[in-house]
PDB file of N, CA and C in Angstrom:
ATOM      1  N   UNK A   1      -9.266 -27.337 -15.004  1.00  0.00           N
ATOM      2  CA  UNK A   1      -9.508 -26.002 -14.263  1.00  0.00           C
ATOM      3  C   UNK A   1      -9.404 -26.275 -12.776  1.00  0.00           C
ATOM      4  N   UNK A   2      -8.474 -25.153 -12.364  1.00  0.00           N
ATOM      5  CA  UNK A   2      -8.268 -25.233 -10.938  1.00  0.00           C
ATOM      6  C   UNK A   2      -9.413 -25.218  -9.968  1.00  0.00           C
ATOM      7  N   UNK A   3      -9.489 -25.755  -8.814  1.00  0.00           N
ATOM      8  CA  UNK A   3     -10.634 -25.472  -8.021  1.00  0.00           C
ATOM      9  C   UNK A   3     -10.126 -24.276  -7.088  1.00  0.00           C
ATOM     10  N   UNK A   4      -9.197 -23.627  -7.198  1.00  0.00           N
ATOM     11  CA  UNK A   4      -8.822 -22.460  -6.410  1.00  0.00           C
ATOM     12  C   UNK A   4      -9.086 -21.070  -7.185  1.00  0.00           C
ATOM     13  N   UNK A   5      -9.873 -21.176  -8.212  1.00  0.00           N
ATOM     14  CA  UNK A   5     -10.221 -20.102  -8.930  1.00  0.00           C
ATOM     15  C   UNK A   5     -11.041 -19.041  -8.136  1.00  0.00           C
ATOM     16  N   UNK A   6     -11.749 -19.549  -7.338  1.00  0.00           N
ATOM     17  CA  UNK A   6     -12.675 -18.573  -6.414  1.00  0.00           C
ATOM     18  C   UNK A   6     -12.182 -18.292  -5.188  1.00  0.00           C
ATOM     19  N   UNK A   7     -10.835 -18.843  -4.906  1.00  0.00           N
ATOM     20  CA  UNK A   7     -10.210 -18.368  -3.687  1.00  0.00           C
ATOM     21  C   UNK A   7      -9.387 -17.237  -3.845  1.00  0.00           C
ATOM     22  N   UNK A   8      -9.129 -16.448  -2.759  1.00  0.00           N
ATOM     23  CA  UNK A   8      -8.123 -15.241  -2.767  1.00  0.00           C
ATOM     24  C   UNK A   8      -6.729 -16.024  -2.867  1.00  0.00           C
ATOM     25  N   UNK A   9      -5.972 -15.427  -3.654  1.00  0.00           N
ATOM     26  CA  UNK A   9      -4.572 -15.898  -3.799  1.00  0.00           C
ATOM     27  C   UNK A   9      -3.644 -15.218  -3.020  1.00  0.00           C
ATOM     28  N   UNK A  10      -2.704 -15.651  -2.395  1.00  0.00           N
ATOM     29  CA  UNK A  10      -1.656 -14.810  -1.692  1.00  0.00           C
ATOM     30  C   UNK A  10      -0.832 -14.183  -2.553  1.00  0.00           C
ATOM     31  N   UNK A  11      -0.480 -12.935  -2.140  1.00  0.00           N
ATOM     32  CA  UNK A  11       0.295 -12.189  -2.863  1.00  0.00           C
ATOM     33  C   UNK A  11       1.816 -12.468  -2.685  1.00  0.00           C
ATOM     34  N   UNK A  12       1.951 -13.514  -1.866  1.00  0.00           N
ATOM     35  CA  UNK A  12       3.366 -13.963  -1.372  1.00  0.00           C
ATOM     36  C   UNK A  12       4.261 -14.305  -2.642  1.00  0.00           C
ATOM     37  N   UNK A  13       3.742 -15.339  -3.447  1.00  0.00           N
ATOM     38  CA  UNK A  13       4.679 -15.720  -4.667  1.00  0.00           C
ATOM     39  C   UNK A  13       5.304 -14.535  -5.537  1.00  0.00           C
ATOM     40  N   UNK A  14       4.305 -13.616  -5.712  1.00  0.00           N
ATOM     41  CA  UNK A  14       4.659 -12.610  -6.515  1.00  0.00           C
ATOM     42  C   UNK A  14       5.706 -11.608  -5.838  1.00  0.00           C
ATOM     43  N   UNK A  15       5.551 -11.294  -4.755  1.00  0.00           N
ATOM     44  CA  UNK A  15       6.299 -10.544  -3.947  1.00  0.00           C
ATOM     45  C   UNK A  15       7.765 -11.063  -3.750  1.00  0.00           C
ATOM     46  N   UNK A  16       7.761 -12.163  -3.515  1.00  0.00           N
ATOM     47  CA  UNK A  16       8.948 -13.011  -3.133  1.00  0.00           C
ATOM     48  C   UNK A  16       9.714 -12.893  -4.629  1.00  0.00           C
ATOM     49  N   UNK A  17       9.163 -13.297  -5.659  1.00  0.00           N
ATOM     50  CA  UNK A  17       9.841 -13.134  -7.048  1.00  0.00           C
ATOM     51  C   UNK A  17      10.406 -11.845  -7.282  1.00  0.00           C
ATOM     52  N   UNK A  18       9.454 -10.690  -7.046  1.00  0.00           N
ATOM     53  CA  UNK A  18       9.892  -9.381  -7.576  1.00  0.00           C
ATOM     54  C   UNK A  18      11.158  -8.928  -6.350  1.00  0.00           C
ATOM     55  N   UNK A  19      11.060  -9.330  -5.134  1.00  0.00           N
ATOM     56  CA  UNK A  19      12.125  -8.955  -4.176  1.00  0.00           C
ATOM     57  C   UNK A  19      13.530  -9.862  -4.714  1.00  0.00           C
ATOM     58  N   UNK A  20      13.214 -11.044  -5.088  1.00  0.00           N
ATOM     59  CA  UNK A  20      14.452 -11.868  -5.471  1.00  0.00           C
ATOM     60  C   UNK A  20      15.148 -11.141  -6.777  1.00  0.00           C
ATOM     61  N   UNK A  21      14.226 -10.839  -7.774  1.00  0.00           N
ATOM     62  CA  UNK A  21      14.980 -10.266  -8.991  1.00  0.00           C
ATOM     63  C   UNK A  21      15.551  -8.939  -8.668  1.00  0.00           C
ATOM     64  N   UNK A  22      15.164  -8.170  -7.759  1.00  0.00           N
ATOM     65  CA  UNK A  22      15.553  -6.807  -7.482  1.00  0.00           C
ATOM     66  C   UNK A  22      16.823  -6.984  -7.031  1.00  0.00           C
ATOM     67  N   UNK A  23      17.134  -7.914  -6.159  1.00  0.00           N
ATOM     68  CA  UNK A  23      18.529  -8.477  -5.595  1.00  0.00           C
ATOM     69  C   UNK A  23      19.314  -9.015  -6.531  1.00  0.00           C
ATOM     70  N   UNK A  24      18.795  -9.514  -7.651  1.00  0.00           N
ATOM     71  CA  UNK A  24      19.463 -10.124  -8.646  1.00  0.00           C
ATOM     72  C   UNK A  24      20.110 -11.497  -8.222  1.00  0.00           C
ATOM     73  N   UNK A  25      19.372 -12.279  -7.401  1.00  0.00           N
ATOM     74  CA  UNK A  25      19.578 -13.525  -7.160  1.00  0.00           C
ATOM     75  C   UNK A  25      18.725 -14.665  -7.814  1.00  0.00           C
ATOM     76  N   UNK A  26      19.509 -15.824  -8.124  1.00  0.00           N
ATOM     77  CA  UNK A  26      18.701 -16.962  -8.454  1.00  0.00           C
ATOM     78  C   UNK A  26      17.885 -17.492  -7.383  1.00  0.00           C
ATOM     79  N   UNK A  27      16.916 -18.270  -7.772  1.00  0.00           N
ATOM     80  CA  UNK A  27      16.230 -19.085  -6.622  1.00  0.00           C
ATOM     81  C   UNK A  27      17.091 -19.969  -5.853  1.00  0.00           C
ATOM     82  N   UNK A  28      18.195 -20.529  -6.459  1.00  0.00           N
ATOM     83  CA  UNK A  28      18.862 -21.530  -5.792  1.00  0.00           C
ATOM     84  C   UNK A  28      19.873 -20.674  -4.803  1.00  0.00           C
ATOM     85  N   UNK A  29      20.534 -19.646  -5.244  1.00  0.00           N
ATOM     86  CA  UNK A  29      21.300 -18.617  -4.376  1.00  0.00           C
ATOM     87  C   UNK A  29      20.409 -18.059  -3.225  1.00  0.00           C
ATOM     88  N   UNK A  30      19.306 -17.507  -3.525  1.00  0.00           N
ATOM     89  CA  UNK A  30      18.404 -17.008  -2.461  1.00  0.00           C
ATOM     90  C   UNK A  30      18.311 -18.007  -1.278  1.00  0.00           C
ATOM     91  N   UNK A  31      17.860 -19.320  -1.699  1.00  0.00           N
ATOM     92  CA  UNK A  31      17.531 -20.482  -0.772  1.00  0.00           C
ATOM     93  C   UNK A  31      18.725 -20.793   0.055  1.00  0.00           C
ATOM     94  N   UNK A  32      19.858 -20.776  -0.773  1.00  0.00           N
ATOM     95  CA  UNK A  32      21.157 -21.224   0.208  1.00  0.00           C
ATOM     96  C   UNK A  32      21.412 -20.138   0.926  1.00  0.00           C
ATOM     97  N   UNK A  33      21.444 -18.879   0.763  1.00  0.00           N
ATOM     98  CA  UNK A  33      21.728 -17.982   1.562  1.00  0.00           C
ATOM     99  C   UNK A  33      20.790 -17.752   2.777  1.00  0.00           C
ATOM    100  N   UNK A  34      19.513 -18.085   2.492  1.00  0.00           N
ATOM    101  CA  UNK A  34      18.560 -18.068   3.435  1.00  0.00           C
ATOM    102  C   UNK A  34      18.720 -19.315   4.583  1.00  0.00           C
ATOM    103  N   UNK A  35      19.734 -20.226   4.131  1.00  0.00           N
ATOM    104  CA  UNK A  35      19.777 -21.391   5.140  1.00  0.00           C
ATOM    105  C   UNK A  35      19.072 -22.661   4.593  1.00  0.00           C
ATOM    106  N   UNK A  36      18.641 -22.588   3.473  1.00  0.00           N
ATOM    107  CA  UNK A  36      18.032 -23.963   2.852  1.00  0.00           C
ATOM    108  C   UNK A  36      19.022 -24.866   2.265  1.00  0.00           C
ATOM    109  N   UNK A  37      18.888 -26.016   2.528  1.00  0.00           N
ATOM    110  CA  UNK A  37      19.874 -27.083   2.005  1.00  0.00           C
ATOM    111  C   UNK A  37      20.208 -26.759   0.474  1.00  0.00           C
ATOM    112  N   UNK A  38      21.416 -26.672   0.074  1.00  0.00           N
ATOM    113  CA  UNK A  38      21.716 -26.359  -1.341  1.00  0.00           C
ATOM    114  C   UNK A  38      21.204 -27.400  -2.278  1.00  0.00           C
ATOM    115  N   UNK A  39      20.949 -28.730  -1.950  1.00  0.00           N
ATOM    116  CA  UNK A  39      20.382 -29.567  -2.945  1.00  0.00           C
ATOM    117  C   UNK A  39      18.574 -29.525  -2.976  1.00  0.00           C
ATOM    118  N   UNK A  40      18.275 -28.885  -2.102  1.00  0.00           N
ATOM    119  CA  UNK A  40      16.719 -28.598  -2.416  1.00  0.00           C
ATOM    120  C   UNK A  40      16.301 -27.137  -2.419  1.00  0.00           C
ATOM    121  N   UNK A  41      17.255 -26.207  -2.342  1.00  0.00           N
ATOM    122  CA  UNK A  41      17.105 -24.781  -2.266  1.00  0.00           C
ATOM    123  C   UNK A  41      16.316 -24.325  -3.769  1.00  0.00           C
ATOM    124  N   UNK A  42      16.697 -24.634  -4.780  1.00  0.00           N
ATOM    125  CA  UNK A  42      16.028 -24.280  -6.054  1.00  0.00           C
ATOM    126  C   UNK A  42      14.670 -24.601  -6.028  1.00  0.00           C
ATOM    127  N   UNK A  43      14.475 -25.899  -5.815  1.00  0.00           N
ATOM    128  CA  UNK A  43      13.106 -26.608  -6.048  1.00  0.00           C
ATOM    129  C   UNK A  43      12.185 -25.976  -4.965  1.00  0.00           C
ATOM    130  N   UNK A  44      12.744 -25.794  -3.689  1.00  0.00           N
ATOM    131  CA  UNK A  44      11.864 -25.145  -2.681  1.00  0.00           C
ATOM    132  C   UNK A  44      11.408 -23.527  -3.007  1.00  0.00           C
ATOM    133  N   UNK A  45      12.409 -22.859  -3.561  1.00  0.00           N
ATOM    134  CA  UNK A  45      12.210 -21.494  -3.800  1.00  0.00           C
ATOM    135  C   UNK A  45      11.335 -21.549  -4.910  1.00  0.00           C
ATOM    136  N   UNK A  46      11.292 -22.443  -5.889  1.00  0.00           N
ATOM    137  CA  UNK A  46      10.428 -22.528  -7.135  1.00  0.00           C
ATOM    138  C   UNK A  46       9.128 -22.788  -6.612  1.00  0.00           C
ATOM    139  N   UNK A  47       9.043 -23.728  -5.799  1.00  0.00           N
ATOM    140  CA  UNK A  47       7.517 -23.984  -5.191  1.00  0.00           C
ATOM    141  C   UNK A  47       6.900 -22.902  -4.398  1.00  0.00           C
ATOM    142  N   UNK A  48       7.893 -21.976  -3.690  1.00  0.00           N
ATOM    143  CA  UNK A  48       7.212 -20.779  -3.068  1.00  0.00           C
ATOM    144  C   UNK A  48       6.799 -19.676  -4.222  1.00  0.00           C
ATOM    145  N   UNK A  49       7.607 -19.652  -4.982  1.00  0.00           N
ATOM    146  CA  UNK A  49       7.228 -18.702  -6.046  1.00  0.00           C
ATOM    147  C   UNK A  49       6.019 -19.055  -6.894  1.00  0.00           C
ATOM    148  N   UNK A  50       5.844 -20.241  -7.112  1.00  0.00           N
ATOM    149  CA  UNK A  50       4.540 -20.729  -7.824  1.00  0.00           C
ATOM    150  C   UNK A  50       3.435 -20.959  -6.972  1.00  0.00           C
ATOM    151  N   UNK A  51       3.485 -20.698  -5.620  1.00  0.00           N
ATOM    152  CA  UNK A  51       2.412 -20.665  -5.013  1.00  0.00           C
ATOM    153  C   UNK A  51       2.026 -22.115  -4.415  1.00  0.00           C
ATOM    154  N   UNK A  52       2.854 -23.116  -4.782  1.00  0.00           N
ATOM    155  CA  UNK A  52       2.488 -24.335  -4.334  1.00  0.00           C
ATOM    156  C   UNK A  52       2.570 -24.608  -2.899  1.00  0.00           C
ATOM    157  N   UNK A  53       3.726 -23.932  -2.194  1.00  0.00           N
ATOM    158  CA  UNK A  53       3.977 -24.271  -0.796  1.00  0.00           C
ATOM    159  C   UNK A  53       4.233 -22.679  -0.323  1.00  0.00           C
ATOM    160  N   UNK A  54       4.394 -22.731   1.045  1.00  0.00           N
ATOM    161  CA  UNK A  54       4.621 -21.477   1.617  1.00  0.00           C
ATOM    162  C   UNK A  54       5.566 -21.702   2.793  1.00  0.00           C
ATOM    163  N   UNK A  55       6.530 -20.914   2.972  1.00  0.00           N
ATOM    164  CA  UNK A  55       7.444 -21.218   4.087  1.00  0.00           C
ATOM    165  C   UNK A  55       7.039 -20.959   5.258  1.00  0.00           C
ATOM    166  N   UNK A  56       7.617 -21.542   6.337  1.00  0.00           N
ATOM    167  CA  UNK A  56       7.087 -21.279   7.763  1.00  0.00           C
ATOM    168  C   UNK A  56       7.776 -19.852   8.065  1.00  0.00           C
ATOM    169  N   UNK A  57       7.178 -19.425   9.258  1.00  0.00           N
ATOM    170  CA  UNK A  57       7.618 -18.042   9.543  1.00  0.00           C
ATOM    171  C   UNK A  57       9.084 -17.787   9.595  1.00  0.00           C
ATOM    172  N   UNK A  58       9.936 -18.577  10.362  1.00  0.00           N
ATOM    173  CA  UNK A  58      11.245 -18.762  10.419  1.00  0.00           C
ATOM    174  C   UNK A  58      12.068 -18.370   9.310  1.00  0.00           C
ATOM    175  N   UNK A  59      11.549 -19.287   8.258  1.00  0.00           N
ATOM    176  CA  UNK A  59      12.093 -19.347   7.027  1.00  0.00           C
ATOM    177  C   UNK A  59      11.860 -18.076   6.224  1.00  0.00           C
ATOM    178  N   UNK A  60      10.565 -17.567   6.421  1.00  0.00           N
ATOM    179  CA  UNK A  60      10.055 -16.199   5.781  1.00  0.00           C
ATOM    180  C   UNK A  60      11.038 -15.017   6.380  1.00  0.00           C
ATOM    181  N   UNK A  61      11.303 -15.222   7.572  1.00  0.00           N
ATOM    182  CA  UNK A  61      12.216 -13.988   8.285  1.00  0.00           C
ATOM    183  C   UNK A  61      13.655 -13.927   7.621  1.00  0.00           C
ATOM    184  N   UNK A  62      14.051 -15.363   7.377  1.00  0.00           N
ATOM    185  CA  UNK A  62      15.334 -15.459   6.728  1.00  0.00           C
ATOM    186  C   UNK A  62      15.558 -14.913   5.444  1.00  0.00           C
ATOM    187  N   UNK A  63      14.331 -15.280   4.524  1.00  0.00           N
ATOM    188  CA  UNK A  63      14.267 -14.700   3.217  1.00  0.00           C
ATOM    189  C   UNK A  63      14.039 -13.177   3.167  1.00  0.00           C
ATOM    190  N   UNK A  64      13.333 -12.700   4.215  1.00  0.00           N
ATOM    191  CA  UNK A  64      13.196 -11.318   4.311  1.00  0.00           C
ATOM    192  C   UNK A  64      14.450 -10.543   4.323  1.00  0.00           C
ATOM    193  N   UNK A  65      15.221 -10.964   5.417  1.00  0.00           N
ATOM    194  CA  UNK A  65      16.447 -10.422   5.947  1.00  0.00           C
ATOM    195  C   UNK A  65      17.400 -10.517   4.466  1.00  0.00           C
ATOM    196  N   UNK A  66      17.561 -11.422   3.742  1.00  0.00           N
ATOM    197  CA  UNK A  66      18.475 -11.616   2.767  1.00  0.00           C
ATOM    198  C   UNK A  66      18.060 -10.607   1.659  1.00  0.00           C
ATOM    199  N   UNK A  67      16.660 -10.679   1.459  1.00  0.00           N
ATOM    200  CA  UNK A  67      16.154  -9.636   0.524  1.00  0.00           C
ATOM    201  C   UNK A  67      16.096  -8.237   0.900  1.00  0.00           C
ATOM    202  N   UNK A  68      16.344  -7.884   2.176  1.00  0.00           N
ATOM    203  CA  UNK A  68      16.300  -6.641   2.653  1.00  0.00           C
ATOM    204  C   UNK A  68      14.744  -5.979   2.544  1.00  0.00           C
ATOM    205  N   UNK A  69      14.024  -6.854   2.927  1.00  0.00           N
ATOM    206  CA  UNK A  69      12.435  -6.386   2.856  1.00  0.00           C
ATOM    207  C   UNK A  69      11.794  -6.716   4.289  1.00  0.00           C
ATOM    208  N   UNK A  70      10.708  -5.947   4.753  1.00  0.00           N
ATOM    209  CA  UNK A  70      10.148  -6.435   5.945  1.00  0.00           C
ATOM    210  C   UNK A  70       9.363  -7.494   5.591  1.00  0.00           C
ATOM    211  N   UNK A  71       8.964  -8.557   6.423  1.00  0.00           N
ATOM    212  CA  UNK A  71       8.194  -9.650   6.212  1.00  0.00           C
ATOM    213  C   UNK A  71       6.699  -9.276   5.868  1.00  0.00           C
ATOM    214  N   UNK A  72       6.189  -7.881   6.409  1.00  0.00           N
ATOM    215  CA  UNK A  72       4.851  -7.740   5.953  1.00  0.00           C
ATOM    216  C   UNK A  72       4.884  -7.287   4.313  1.00  0.00           C
ATOM    217  N   UNK A  73       6.029  -6.924   3.832  1.00  0.00           N
ATOM    218  CA  UNK A  73       5.955  -6.883   2.244  1.00  0.00           C
ATOM    219  C   UNK A  73       5.597  -8.011   1.580  1.00  0.00           C
ATOM    220  N   UNK A  74       5.590  -9.076   2.104  1.00  0.00           N
ATOM    221  CA  UNK A  74       5.131 -10.350   1.152  1.00  0.00           C
ATOM    222  C   UNK A  74       3.742 -10.550   1.273  1.00  0.00           C
ATOM    223  N   UNK A  75       3.028 -10.151   2.334  1.00  0.00           N
ATOM    224  CA  UNK A  75       1.556 -10.412   2.261  1.00  0.00           C
ATOM    225  C   UNK A  75       0.744  -9.244   2.039  1.00  0.00           C
ATOM    226  N   UNK A  76       1.282  -8.118   1.607  1.00  0.00           N
ATOM    227  CA  UNK A  76       0.496  -6.872   1.362  1.00  0.00           C
ATOM    228  C   UNK A  76      -0.299  -7.145  -0.103  1.00  0.00           C
ATOM    229  N   UNK A  77      -1.492  -7.072  -0.128  1.00  0.00           N
ATOM    230  CA  UNK A  77      -2.365  -7.242  -1.351  1.00  0.00           C
ATOM    231  C   UNK A  77      -2.220  -5.967  -2.237  1.00  0.00           C
ATOM    232  N   UNK A  78      -1.992  -4.784  -1.697  1.00  0.00           N
ATOM    233  CA  UNK A  78      -2.223  -3.519  -2.636  1.00  0.00           C
ATOM    234  C   UNK A  78      -0.801  -3.206  -2.781  1.00  0.00           C
ATOM    235  N   UNK A  79      -0.461  -3.317  -4.290  1.00  0.00           N
ATOM    236  CA  UNK A  79       0.792  -2.884  -4.750  1.00  0.00           C
ATOM    237  C   UNK A  79       1.194  -1.497  -4.216  1.00  0.00           C
ATOM    238  N   UNK A  80       0.568  -0.498  -4.158  1.00  0.00           N
ATOM    239  CA  UNK A  80       0.972   0.897  -3.575  1.00  0.00           C
ATOM    240  C   UNK A  80       1.327   0.727  -2.228  1.00  0.00           C
ATOM    241  N   UNK A  81       0.722  -0.023  -1.414  1.00  0.00           N
ATOM    242  CA  UNK A  81       1.080  -0.205   0.018  1.00  0.00           C
ATOM    243  C   UNK A  81       2.322  -1.100   0.201  1.00  0.00           C
ATOM    244  N   UNK A  82       2.486  -2.006  -0.569  1.00  0.00           N
ATOM    245  CA  UNK A  82       3.574  -3.048  -0.613  1.00  0.00           C
ATOM    246  C   UNK A  82       4.881  -2.062  -0.875  1.00  0.00           C
ATOM    247  N   UNK A  83       4.646  -1.117  -1.780  1.00  0.00           N
ATOM    248  CA  UNK A  83       5.829  -0.259  -2.241  1.00  0.00           C
ATOM    249  C   UNK A  83       6.163   0.587  -1.065  1.00  0.00           C
ATOM    250  N   UNK A  84       5.156   1.165  -0.430  1.00  0.00           N
ATOM    251  CA  UNK A  84       5.226   2.179   0.603  1.00  0.00           C
ATOM    252  C   UNK A  84       5.931   1.541   1.716  1.00  0.00           C
ATOM    253  N   UNK A  85       5.439   0.305   2.272  1.00  0.00           N
ATOM    254  CA  UNK A  85       6.095  -0.519   3.376  1.00  0.00           C
ATOM    255  C   UNK A  85       7.740  -0.689   2.948  1.00  0.00           C
ATOM    256  N   UNK A  86       7.810  -1.049   1.735  1.00  0.00           N
ATOM    257  CA  UNK A  86       9.227  -1.377   1.428  1.00  0.00           C
ATOM    258  C   UNK A  86      10.100  -0.166   1.436  1.00  0.00           C
ATOM    259  N   UNK A  87       9.560   0.869   0.898  1.00  0.00           N
ATOM    260  CA  UNK A  87      10.366   2.236   0.985  1.00  0.00           C
ATOM    261  C   UNK A  87      10.557   2.695   2.362  1.00  0.00           C
ATOM    262  N   UNK A  88       9.469   2.731   3.082  1.00  0.00           N
ATOM    263  CA  UNK A  88       9.690   3.148   4.566  1.00  0.00           C
ATOM    264  C   UNK A  88      10.777   2.302   5.326  1.00  0.00           C
ATOM    265  N   UNK A  89      10.799   0.998   5.138  1.00  0.00           N
ATOM    266  CA  UNK A  89      11.727  -0.031   5.589  1.00  0.00           C
ATOM    267  C   UNK A  89      13.169   0.554   5.313  1.00  0.00           C
ATOM    268  N   UNK A  90      13.369   0.991   3.973  1.00  0.00           N
ATOM    269  CA  UNK A  90      14.750   1.210   3.654  1.00  0.00           C
ATOM    270  C   UNK A  90      15.183   2.571   4.133  1.00  0.00           C
ATOM    271  N   UNK A  91      14.529   3.436   4.947  1.00  0.00           N
ATOM    272  CA  UNK A  91      14.941   4.646   5.214  1.00  0.00           C
ATOM    273  C   UNK A  91      15.596   4.609   6.565  1.00  0.00           C
ATOM    274  N   UNK A  92      16.400   5.423   6.953  1.00  0.00           N
ATOM    275  CA  UNK A  92      16.887   5.450   8.422  1.00  0.00           C
ATOM    276  C   UNK A  92      15.970   5.672   9.264  1.00  0.00           C
ATOM    277  N   UNK A  93      16.355   5.392  10.498  1.00  0.00           N
ATOM    278  CA  UNK A  93      15.146   5.588  11.685  1.00  0.00           C
ATOM    279  C   UNK A  93      14.880   6.908  11.705  1.00  0.00           C
ATOM    280  N   UNK A  94      15.472   8.029  11.545  1.00  0.00           N
ATOM    281  CA  UNK A  94      15.286   9.480  11.684  1.00  0.00           C
ATOM    282  C   UNK A  94      14.304   9.728  10.492  1.00  0.00           C
ATOM    283  N   UNK A  95      14.690   9.302   9.328  1.00  0.00           N
ATOM    284  CA  UNK A  95      13.751   9.767   8.125  1.00  0.00           C
ATOM    285  C   UNK A  95      12.466   8.911   7.992  1.00  0.00           C
ATOM    286  N   UNK A  96      12.579   7.538   8.734  1.00  0.00           N
ATOM    287  CA  UNK A  96      11.280   6.933   8.890  1.00  0.00           C
ATOM    288  C   UNK A  96      10.455   7.926   9.832  1.00  0.00           C
ATOM    289  N   UNK A  97      10.967   8.185  10.857  1.00  0.00           N
ATOM    290  CA  UNK A  97      10.067   8.798  12.055  1.00  0.00           C
ATOM    291  C   UNK A  97       9.450  10.153  11.354  1.00  0.00           C
ATOM    292  N   UNK A  98      10.505  10.800  10.649  1.00  0.00           N
ATOM    293  CA  UNK A  98       9.720  11.986   9.889  1.00  0.00           C
ATOM    294  C   UNK A  98       8.655  11.684   8.820  1.00  0.00           C
ATOM    295  N   UNK A  99       8.910  10.619   8.140  1.00  0.00           N
ATOM    296  CA  UNK A  99       7.896  10.231   7.057  1.00  0.00           C
ATOM    297  C   UNK A  99       6.541   9.913   7.811  1.00  0.00           C
ATOM    298  N   UNK A 100       6.721   8.969   9.044  1.00  0.00           N
ATOM    299  CA  UNK A 100       5.692   8.558   9.784  1.00  0.00           C
ATOM    300  C   UNK A 100       4.729   9.820  10.297  1.00  0.00           C
ATOM    301  N   UNK A 101       5.440  10.683  10.830  1.00  0.00           N
ATOM    302  CA  UNK A 101       5.001  12.106  11.346  1.00  0.00           C
ATOM    303  C   UNK A 101       4.257  12.827  10.268  1.00  0.00           C
ATOM    304  N   UNK A 102       4.779  12.709   9.084  1.00  0.00           N
ATOM    305  CA  UNK A 102       4.113  13.589   7.871  1.00  0.00           C
ATOM    306  C   UNK A 102       2.938  12.734   7.388  1.00  0.00           C
ATOM    307  N   UNK A 103       2.875  11.587   7.553  1.00  0.00           N
ATOM    308  CA  UNK A 103       1.683  10.795   7.193  1.00  0.00           C
ATOM    309  C   UNK A 103       0.459  10.869   8.176  1.00  0.00           C
ATOM    310  N   UNK A 104       0.932  11.257   9.416  1.00  0.00           N
ATOM    311  CA  UNK A 104      -0.224  11.318  10.519  1.00  0.00           C
ATOM    312  C   UNK A 104      -0.728  12.730  10.203  1.00  0.00           C
TER     313      UNK A 104
END
């Protein structure tokens, strides 16, 4: 039994996998496009998705760019808020401004 059972788990691994699958990329392809060495890309991405390791912020930013999601999406615990963040991010600047104004 894992000693992590009482710890809060990061939403990052689940969000990373969801975003990768939504883009139709393999772990290896995502890693390579994000600048990870092709010989270690698959294993590193697998470790990220399993929660064994987390990328540094520079790598996280590159992953977010490739997956077309904001970095905040990866760490949002609430599913509804993660979806809202992703949806707002995808809007044009004009539509995003209108949406934010409506939320206020």
